[in-house]
Amino acid sequence: MRLAGRPSKEETRGGWPVVLEYAGEDAGPWLVDLSHCTRLDIQGRAMGKLIPAGIAEPENPGDIAVLGMVLVARMGPAQACLWCFDPAVEIPPHFNRTRITEGTLGLAILGRNAFRITEKLTSLDLQAPWREPPFLVQGPFCHVPCQLLVLQTAPGSEMLVLSCSRGYGHDMVHAVQEAGAEFDLRPAGENRFVQMLARHGEKRP
């Protein structure tokens, strides 16, 4: 999935074309394509034994555990999704998982007014005041079943990652871009997301 914009820095990684930076990324909000990033479906009752060592087990459905550039979002009693945003990280092969990268779309909406954009596209409460980010919400976004990872809600530093079936990719990107037009939503490369995630991680206790 290539967003409308002029890439200024890109590379090929594992057969995927990856835009690292776009021209004119100065101010947000931004839309980032993360479809190339590793995503694994993990299934099993003993969840703590199934996720990579060093990552705390997300206790309840909706909880997200973070270790550097790796996130594990618990979807139910026996299912979680692992996201890895660092190609240098090696995910050990010894746990039950199914690679779903090729079959799913991954997008991030970042920066100021991100949640004003999402309000146009879903009735889900992505800024629930009783929930401390990061957390997972599952439900319709643009009328499509999605996983929505709310990573940061602080004004100006909003971070939302969403995933859905890749077959909805073109329509999903078009809908988000249309909803974000009034807020000057612009494409950004992977570096923008990684930098914001790293800054967010530094502030975590």
CSV table of C-alpha atoms in Angstrom, one decimal:
chain,number,residue,atom,x,y,z
A,1,MET,CA,0.0,0.0,0.0
A,2,ARG,CA,1.6,3.3,-1.1
A,3,LEU,CA,0.1,6.5,0.2
A,4,ALA,CA,-0.4,9.6,-2.0
A,5,GLY,CA,2.7,11.7,-1.5
A,6,ARG,CA,6.3,12.0,-2.7
A,7,PRO,CA,8.7,9.7,-0.8
A,8,SER,CA,12.0,11.3,0.0
A,9,LYS,CA,13.6,8.2,1.6
A,10,GLU,CA,12.7,4.6,1.0
A,11,GLU,CA,14.1,1.1,1.0
A,12,THR,CA,13.1,-2.5,0.2
A,13,ARG,CA,12.9,-4.8,3.2
A,14,GLY,CA,12.1,-8.5,2.9
A,15,GLY,CA,10.5,-7.8,-0.5
A,16,TRP,CA,8.3,-5.0,0.8
A,17,PRO,CA,8.8,-1.4,-0.4
A,18,VAL,CA,9.0,0.7,2.7
A,19,VAL,CA,8.8,4.5,2.7
A,20,LEU,CA,10.8,5.9,5.6
A,21,GLU,CA,10.1,9.5,5.0
A,22,TYR,CA,7.8,11.6,2.7
A,23,ALA,CA,8.5,15.2,1.5
A,24,GLY,CA,6.6,17.8,3.4
A,25,GLU,CA,6.1,15.9,6.7
A,26,ASP,CA,6.6,19.0,8.7
A,27,ALA,CA,3.5,19.2,10.9
A,28,GLY,CA,0.8,16.5,11.7
A,29,PRO,CA,-1.5,14.9,11.7
A,30,TRP,CA,0.1,12.0,9.8
A,31,LEU,CA,-1.0,8.8,8.2
A,32,VAL,CA,1.6,6.0,8.1
A,33,ASP,CA,1.5,2.7,6.3
A,34,LEU,CA,2.7,-0.1,8.6
A,35,SER,CA,1.5,-3.0,6.5
A,36,HIS,CA,5.0,-4.3,6.1
A,37,CYS,CA,5.6,-4.6,9.8
A,38,THR,CA,5.5,-8.1,11.3
A,39,ARG,CA,2.2,-9.1,12.8
A,40,LEU,CA,1.6,-12.5,14.4
A,41,ASP,CA,-1.6,-14.1,15.8
A,42,ILE,CA,-0.8,-16.0,19.0
A,43,GLN,CA,-3.3,-18.6,20.3
A,44,GLY,CA,-3.2,-20.7,23.5
A,45,ARG,CA,-4.5,-20.7,27.1
A,46,ALA,CA,-1.0,-20.4,28.7
A,47,MET,CA,-0.4,-17.0,27.2
A,48,GLY,CA,2.6,-16.2,29.3
A,49,LYS,CA,4.5,-19.2,27.9
A,50,LEU,CA,3.5,-18.3,24.3
A,51,ILE,CA,4.9,-14.8,24.0
A,52,PRO,CA,8.6,-14.0,23.6
A,53,ALA,CA,10.7,-13.8,26.7
A,54,GLY,CA,11.0,-10.4,28.3
A,55,ILE,CA,7.5,-9.2,27.4
A,56,ALA,CA,5.0,-9.1,30.2
A,57,GLU,CA,1.8,-11.0,29.7
A,58,PRO,CA,-1.2,-8.7,29.0
A,59,GLU,CA,-3.5,-9.8,31.8
A,60,ASN,CA,-6.9,-8.9,30.4
A,61,PRO,CA,-8.5,-8.6,27.0
A,62,GLY,CA,-7.8,-5.2,25.7
A,63,ASP,CA,-4.5,-4.9,27.6
A,64,ILE,CA,-1.3,-4.2,25.6
A,65,ALA,CA,2.3,-5.1,26.8
A,66,VAL,CA,5.1,-3.1,25.3
A,67,LEU,CA,8.8,-3.9,25.1
A,68,GLY,CA,10.8,-1.5,22.9
A,69,MET,CA,9.4,-1.8,19.4
A,70,VAL,CA,7.3,-4.9,20.1
A,71,LEU,CA,3.7,-4.8,21.3
A,72,VAL,CA,1.5,-7.7,22.4
A,73,ALA,CA,-2.2,-6.9,22.4
A,74,ARG,CA,-4.5,-9.4,24.2
A,75,MET,CA,-7.7,-10.0,22.2
A,76,GLY,CA,-9.3,-12.7,24.4
A,77,PRO,CA,-8.6,-15.4,27.0
A,78,ALA,CA,-6.5,-17.4,24.5
A,79,GLN,CA,-5.6,-15.0,21.7
A,80,ALA,CA,-3.3,-12.1,21.2
A,81,CYS,CA,-1.6,-10.2,18.4
A,82,LEU,CA,2.1,-9.4,18.3
A,83,TRP,CA,3.3,-6.3,16.4
A,84,CYS,CA,7.0,-5.8,15.7
A,85,PHE,CA,8.1,-2.4,14.4
A,86,ASP,CA,11.9,-3.1,14.4
A,87,PRO,CA,13.2,-5.3,11.6
A,88,ALA,CA,16.3,-6.0,13.6
A,89,VAL,CA,14.3,-7.8,16.3
A,90,GLU,CA,14.3,-11.6,15.9
A,91,ILE,CA,11.0,-13.2,17.0
A,92,PRO,CA,11.8,-16.7,18.5
A,93,PRO,CA,10.2,-19.6,16.6
A,94,HIS,CA,9.2,-21.7,19.6
A,95,PHE,CA,5.8,-20.3,20.4
A,96,ASN,CA,2.4,-20.9,18.7
A,97,ARG,CA,1.8,-18.2,16.2
A,98,THR,CA,0.5,-17.5,12.7
A,99,ARG,CA,2.0,-14.8,10.6
A,100,ILE,CA,-0.8,-12.5,9.4
A,101,THR,CA,1.3,-9.7,7.9
A,102,GLU,CA,0.5,-10.5,4.3
A,103,GLY,CA,-3.2,-10.8,4.8
A,104,THR,CA,-3.8,-7.6,6.9
A,105,LEU,CA,-3.5,-3.8,6.5
A,106,GLY,CA,-1.6,-1.8,9.1
A,107,LEU,CA,-2.1,2.0,9.4
A,108,ALA,CA,-1.1,4.6,12.0
A,109,ILE,CA,-2.8,7.9,12.6
A,110,LEU,CA,-0.6,10.2,14.5
A,111,GLY,CA,-0.3,13.7,15.9
A,112,ARG,CA,-2.7,16.6,16.6
A,113,ASN,CA,-6.4,16.0,15.8
A,114,ALA,CA,-5.9,12.3,15.2
A,115,PHE,CA,-8.9,11.5,17.3
A,116,ARG,CA,-11.0,14.2,15.7
A,117,ILE,CA,-10.4,12.4,12.5
A,118,THR,CA,-11.4,9.0,13.9
A,119,GLU,CA,-14.6,10.4,15.4
A,120,LYS,CA,-15.8,10.7,11.8
A,121,LEU,CA,-15.1,7.0,11.1
A,122,THR,CA,-16.2,5.1,14.2
A,123,SER,CA,-18.6,5.2,17.2
A,124,LEU,CA,-16.1,3.4,19.3
A,125,ASP,CA,-14.8,5.4,22.3
A,126,LEU,CA,-11.1,5.6,21.6
A,127,GLN,CA,-10.4,8.2,24.3
A,128,ALA,CA,-12.2,6.5,27.2
A,129,PRO,CA,-11.1,8.5,30.2
A,130,TRP,CA,-11.1,5.5,32.5
A,131,ARG,CA,-8.5,3.6,30.4
A,132,GLU,CA,-4.8,4.4,30.4
A,133,PRO,CA,-3.1,3.9,27.1
A,134,PRO,CA,-1.9,1.7,25.6
A,135,PHE,CA,-5.1,-0.4,25.1
A,136,LEU,CA,-6.8,-2.4,22.4
A,137,VAL,CA,-10.4,-1.9,21.1
A,138,GLN,CA,-12.0,-4.2,18.6
A,139,GLY,CA,-14.9,-3.3,16.5
A,140,PRO,CA,-16.1,-1.4,13.4
A,141,PHE,CA,-14.0,1.4,11.9
A,142,CYS,CA,-15.3,2.6,8.6
A,143,HIS,CA,-17.9,-0.2,8.9
A,144,VAL,CA,-15.0,-2.7,8.8
A,145,PRO,CA,-14.0,-5.1,11.6
A,146,CYS,CA,-10.7,-3.8,13.0
A,147,GLN,CA,-8.2,-4.0,15.8
A,148,LEU,CA,-7.5,-0.5,17.1
A,149,LEU,CA,-4.4,0.0,19.3
A,150,VAL,CA,-4.6,3.3,21.2
A,151,LEU,CA,-1.0,4.0,22.1
A,152,GLN,CA,-1.2,7.7,23.2
A,153,THR,CA,-4.1,10.1,23.7
A,154,ALA,CA,-2.2,13.2,25.0
A,155,PRO,CA,-3.1,16.3,22.9
A,156,GLY,CA,-0.6,16.8,20.1
A,157,SER,CA,0.9,13.3,20.6
A,158,GLU,CA,-2.0,11.1,19.7
A,159,MET,CA,-1.1,7.6,18.4
A,160,LEU,CA,-3.5,5.1,17.0
A,161,VAL,CA,-2.6,1.9,15.1
A,162,LEU,CA,-5.3,0.0,13.2
A,163,SER,CA,-5.4,-3.3,11.4
A,164,CYS,CA,-8.0,-5.0,9.2
A,165,SER,CA,-8.2,-7.4,6.3
A,166,ARG,CA,-5.9,-6.2,3.5
A,167,GLY,CA,-8.8,-6.5,1.0
A,168,TYR,CA,-10.3,-3.3,2.6
A,169,GLY,CA,-7.0,-1.5,2.2
A,170,HIS,CA,-7.7,0.9,-0.7
A,171,ASP,CA,-11.1,1.9,0.7
A,172,MET,CA,-9.8,2.3,4.2
A,173,VAL,CA,-7.0,4.6,3.2
A,174,HIS,CA,-9.3,6.6,1.0
A,175,ALA,CA,-11.8,7.0,3.9
A,176,VAL,CA,-9.2,8.1,6.4
A,177,GLN,CA,-7.6,10.5,4.0
A,178,GLU,CA,-11.0,12.0,3.2
A,179,ALA,CA,-11.9,12.4,6.9
A,180,GLY,CA,-8.5,14.0,7.6
A,181,ALA,CA,-8.6,16.5,4.7
A,182,GLU,CA,-10.0,19.3,6.8
A,183,PHE,CA,-7.1,18.8,9.4
A,184,ASP,CA,-4.4,18.7,6.7
A,185,LEU,CA,-3.7,15.0,7.2
A,186,ARG,CA,-0.6,14.1,5.3
A,187,PRO,CA,1.4,10.9,4.6
A,188,ALA,CA,4.5,10.1,6.7
A,189,GLY,CA,7.1,7.4,6.6
A,190,GLU,CA,7.9,4.7,9.0
A,191,ASN,CA,10.5,6.8,10.7
A,192,ARG,CA,7.9,9.2,12.0
A,193,PHE,CA,6.0,6.4,13.8
A,194,VAL,CA,9.1,4.8,15.2
A,195,GLN,CA,10.3,8.1,16.6
A,196,MET,CA,7.0,8.9,18.3
A,197,LEU,CA,6.8,5.4,19.7
A,198,ALA,CA,10.3,5.6,21.1
A,199,ARG,CA,9.5,9.0,22.7
A,200,HIS,CA,6.3,7.6,24.2
A,201,GLY,CA,8.3,4.6,25.5
A,202,GLU,CA,10.8,6.9,27.2
A,203,LYS,CA,8.0,8.5,29.2
A,204,ARG,CA,6.6,5.2,30.4
A,205,PRO,CA,7.4,4.4,34.1
